[in-house]
XYZ file of C-alpha atoms in Angstrom:
327
model
C 52.501 113.843 128.844
C 53.693 110.358 127.943
C 57.077 111.733 126.891
C 57.434 113.375 130.308
C 57.409 109.978 132.027
C 60.010 108.025 130.109
C 63.027 108.785 132.281
C 64.625 106.176 134.529
C 64.366 107.248 138.168
C 66.849 104.731 139.585
C 70.479 104.273 138.543
C 71.999 100.974 137.588
C 72.835 98.522 140.436
C 75.330 99.813 142.968
C 78.933 98.646 142.832
C 80.638 96.954 145.782
C 84.127 98.479 145.902
C 85.591 101.941 145.377
C 88.917 103.551 144.577
C 90.012 105.958 147.319
C 91.999 108.913 146.022
C 94.094 111.603 147.623
C 92.079 114.414 149.165
C 93.888 117.060 147.145
C 92.346 115.741 143.945
C 88.863 116.876 144.930
C 89.148 120.609 144.486
C 90.153 120.933 140.826
C 88.112 118.140 139.271
C 85.732 115.423 140.420
C 85.053 114.073 143.876
C 87.895 111.606 143.564
C 87.461 110.772 139.866
C 90.386 108.575 138.806
C 92.953 109.654 136.245
C 92.805 106.259 134.538
C 89.527 104.729 133.295
C 87.335 104.343 136.361
C 86.225 100.830 137.186
C 84.376 99.118 140.000
C 83.716 95.539 141.007
C 80.221 94.077 141.019
C 80.097 90.539 142.433
C 83.776 90.146 141.549
C 83.462 91.300 137.933
C 85.016 94.603 136.779
C 82.579 97.163 135.402
C 83.246 100.551 133.838
C 82.008 103.583 135.742
C 80.541 106.502 133.825
C 82.193 109.883 134.255
C 80.437 113.262 134.157
C 80.960 115.546 131.190
C 81.819 119.231 131.316
C 79.094 121.423 129.841
C 78.397 125.117 129.343
C 75.427 127.212 130.390
C 74.154 127.326 126.797
C 73.875 123.524 126.797
C 71.053 123.784 129.327
C 68.845 126.330 127.533
C 65.989 123.849 127.076
C 66.123 122.851 130.739
C 66.105 126.526 131.750
C 63.018 127.090 129.609
C 61.268 124.009 131.006
C 61.999 124.995 134.621
C 60.937 128.576 133.986
C 63.839 130.205 135.811
C 67.563 130.751 135.235
C 70.351 128.598 136.593
C 74.144 128.738 136.728
C 77.097 126.423 136.328
C 78.882 124.944 139.343
C 81.699 122.998 137.704
C 80.014 119.917 136.220
C 76.553 120.820 137.536
C 73.791 122.952 136.076
C 72.357 124.385 139.276
C 69.045 126.153 139.862
C 68.000 127.698 143.162
C 64.343 128.021 144.146
C 64.580 129.571 147.636
C 61.427 129.670 149.751
C 61.540 133.404 150.433
C 57.750 133.286 150.779
C 57.954 131.429 154.090
C 58.201 133.099 157.494
C 59.660 130.349 159.668
C 60.514 130.422 163.372
C 62.516 127.679 165.112
C 63.473 127.755 168.792
C 62.584 131.457 168.896
C 64.780 132.340 165.877
C 63.350 133.772 162.666
C 65.010 131.576 160.036
C 66.702 133.326 157.117
C 66.062 131.695 153.755
C 69.694 130.743 153.120
C 70.063 129.106 156.515
C 67.638 126.237 155.859
C 64.944 127.177 153.310
C 66.812 126.817 150.014
C 65.362 124.484 147.397
C 67.981 123.432 144.815
C 68.138 121.269 141.694
C 71.287 120.081 139.907
C 71.610 118.379 136.517
C 74.753 116.592 135.324
C 75.435 115.240 131.827
C 77.402 111.978 131.572
C 79.736 110.717 128.875
C 77.275 107.970 127.920
C 74.739 110.677 126.977
C 72.561 110.255 130.059
C 71.640 112.933 132.600
C 71.338 112.799 136.376
C 69.114 115.027 138.507
C 69.586 115.491 142.220
C 67.611 118.003 144.222
C 66.627 119.184 147.695
C 63.164 120.712 148.090
C 61.470 122.577 150.960
C 57.674 122.301 151.182
C 55.042 123.028 153.789
C 53.135 120.131 155.301
C 50.042 121.344 153.438
C 51.978 121.192 150.134
C 53.658 117.849 150.780
C 51.143 115.406 149.289
C 50.470 117.406 146.118
C 54.185 117.994 145.563
C 54.958 114.311 146.098
C 52.189 113.195 143.720
C 53.452 115.505 140.952
C 57.005 114.201 141.293
C 55.955 110.564 141.144
C 53.574 111.246 138.263
C 56.538 112.512 136.208
C 58.976 109.759 137.138
C 61.029 111.724 139.677
C 62.065 109.582 142.631
C 61.974 110.692 146.278
C 64.978 109.499 148.283
C 64.229 111.152 151.631
C 61.455 113.023 153.473
C 62.895 114.566 156.608
C 63.525 117.604 158.842
C 66.273 120.227 158.985
C 64.805 122.077 161.983
C 63.095 121.281 165.282
C 60.095 122.986 166.912
C 59.450 125.135 163.864
C 56.377 126.906 162.564
C 54.891 126.503 160.050
C 55.399 122.751 159.703
C 57.900 122.052 156.918
C 59.403 119.001 155.228
C 62.557 118.603 153.166
C 62.697 116.109 150.264
C 65.631 114.739 148.276
C 64.880 114.189 144.586
C 66.501 111.883 142.039
C 66.040 111.029 138.349
C 68.127 109.516 135.556
C 67.280 109.995 131.880
C 68.797 110.495 128.454
C 66.630 113.604 127.992
C 66.665 116.077 130.915
C 63.825 118.250 129.576
C 60.934 115.959 130.650
C 62.491 115.848 134.116
C 62.632 119.653 134.218
C 58.996 119.860 133.080
C 58.012 117.460 135.847
C 59.894 119.525 138.412
C 58.107 122.664 137.283
C 54.698 121.007 137.609
C 55.621 119.884 141.122
C 56.904 123.305 142.190
C 53.801 124.923 140.694
C 51.840 123.061 143.380
C 53.767 124.978 146.064
C 54.121 128.613 146.987
C 57.717 128.734 145.687
C 58.100 132.374 144.572
C 59.519 133.694 141.287
C 63.242 134.251 140.947
C 64.775 137.555 142.081
C 68.355 138.803 142.437
C 70.016 137.831 145.746
C 70.939 140.410 148.372
C 74.313 140.737 150.133
C 73.743 142.353 153.553
C 76.617 143.113 155.892
C 77.354 140.186 158.200
C 77.482 140.904 161.928
C 79.905 138.022 162.488
C 83.601 137.449 163.112
C 84.054 135.616 159.815
C 87.847 135.660 160.152
C 87.538 133.977 163.528
C 85.273 131.328 161.988
C 87.711 130.778 159.109
C 90.646 130.525 161.520
C 88.773 127.999 163.648
C 88.071 125.761 160.658
C 91.347 126.375 158.845
C 89.474 127.123 155.621
C 87.644 130.084 154.141
C 83.858 130.301 154.033
C 81.560 132.414 151.880
C 78.507 134.628 152.229
C 75.093 133.640 150.907
C 72.385 136.274 151.411
C 73.179 137.087 155.029
C 74.394 133.597 155.980
C 78.055 132.612 156.348
C 78.764 129.118 155.034
C 81.683 126.747 155.454
C 81.648 123.735 153.122
C 83.654 120.507 152.789
C 83.377 117.683 150.236
C 84.093 113.985 150.671
C 87.640 113.097 149.660
C 86.746 109.682 148.231
C 85.323 108.876 144.842
C 81.541 108.807 145.316
C 79.480 106.639 142.977
C 75.710 106.611 142.493
C 74.895 103.311 140.799
C 77.669 103.305 138.195
C 77.854 107.106 137.813
C 80.735 109.042 139.362
C 79.340 112.066 141.197
C 81.056 115.432 140.677
C 82.463 117.094 143.778
C 79.724 118.850 145.711
C 76.804 116.841 144.331
C 75.030 115.229 147.260
C 78.192 114.653 149.306
C 79.125 117.789 151.262
C 79.262 118.914 154.873
C 77.814 122.404 155.287
C 77.925 124.620 158.373
C 75.703 127.698 158.127
C 75.937 130.668 160.519
C 73.000 133.080 160.842
C 74.027 136.224 162.766
C 72.013 136.987 165.919
C 74.026 140.002 167.087
C 76.968 140.510 169.483
C 78.962 137.714 167.849
C 76.259 135.104 168.371
C 74.755 132.897 165.661
C 72.237 130.185 164.980
C 74.068 127.284 163.342
C 72.382 124.735 161.099
C 73.440 122.448 158.258
C 74.493 118.858 157.713
C 77.439 116.511 158.114
C 78.145 113.853 155.476
C 79.540 110.653 157.003
C 80.237 107.009 156.378
C 78.754 104.526 158.854
C 81.954 104.316 160.879
C 82.088 108.100 161.342
C 78.558 108.565 162.700
C 79.083 107.754 166.391
C 82.302 109.800 166.781
C 80.590 112.815 165.182
C 77.493 112.451 167.378
C 79.630 112.323 170.526
C 81.657 115.380 169.506
C 78.559 117.415 168.691
C 76.784 116.576 171.927
C 79.930 117.295 173.952
C 79.871 120.776 172.404
C 76.171 121.215 173.208
C 75.065 120.924 169.568
C 71.553 119.508 169.145
C 70.785 116.584 166.824
C 67.892 117.034 164.378
C 67.957 114.195 161.813
C 70.064 111.285 160.557
C 69.207 110.057 157.052
C 70.332 109.257 153.486
C 70.390 111.499 150.411
C 70.832 108.667 147.901
C 69.647 105.073 147.706
C 72.434 103.550 145.588
C 75.564 105.438 146.681
C 78.994 104.004 147.369
C 80.456 104.397 149.868
C 77.152 104.468 151.763
C 76.758 108.019 153.039
C 74.657 109.301 155.917
C 73.673 112.919 156.587
C 73.201 114.512 159.975
C 71.295 117.761 160.536
C 72.008 119.718 163.711
C 71.148 122.948 165.535
C 72.946 125.249 167.969
C 72.864 128.837 169.204
C 75.849 130.575 170.765
C 79.050 132.478 170.167
C 79.851 131.874 166.491
C 83.615 131.409 166.879
C 83.234 129.094 169.860
C 80.702 127.001 167.928
C 83.089 126.864 164.973
C 85.811 125.490 167.251
C 83.430 122.862 168.637
C 82.251 121.897 165.150
C 85.814 121.752 163.799
C 86.475 118.556 165.756
C 83.428 116.919 164.169
C 84.551 117.990 160.689
C 88.019 116.540 161.327
C 86.439 113.230 162.381
C 85.252 112.723 158.789
C 87.082 112.208 155.493
C 86.402 115.602 153.924
C 88.398 118.465 152.385
C 87.512 122.168 151.987
C 85.227 122.852 149.042
C 85.147 126.283 147.400
């Protein structure tokens, strides 16, 4: 047990300046990772930033074994999904599909200094919350946020953002498994791909970018165009810094829409005004990370209506932020 608690849960002190790169650099490589050695300033003194390292699925065999379920590679990230298919959740009269708002995820990244970063997003019931939290803290896994994705929902749920930094990722994975074992998170099973009763072309045309299907939900995703740093670690594109718009079909072209916007402080008020003008409800405004730069805020929202019309309303909010399509 002692070995399971040796990881560092907080990154090194945050830097105070960033290098802003062209948006087109995001898609093929990092979220703005520089082509020359990345550096940042801390109190006026240059400091080298640590870049992520490309890995293969086989490199994560021990983590897979410790977590007790398979994962996959998403560029620099070893990703594992733990969807809460066991939960029957209703919000505002809508039965919530798992991929709309009930997906627990963990992501590990290896860095060129030999360290590893974990970021995760977990869904737990209110009854599970304390036991889950205790298990995380007992194994050195930090909690960066406890918040809501939905309003007026039953049963009562909470969403947590998880964070850990260690040279050995296996104790972190063991700690995660002990925490998830205190919940009703079900075993892994192959995903389904039902036919979508949505005008997905109309949604794509409204956004000017192509979305993708995820178990009956249509998703449109954008990543921040800047270089994002957590402490002194450059985050790969898509790790804790994406805007996601999820459409759950309700029939006759209508959808329930839920997800989150990633914003800097200066973008928050314009996005709020655009969303409310379009009749989109505000659920939560919070952080995912404690030591990120630039400082990012995340906004969860909710709306029901014609899917294409909602996409057009949401497009203006997307364009008010510094993001690029992420596939």
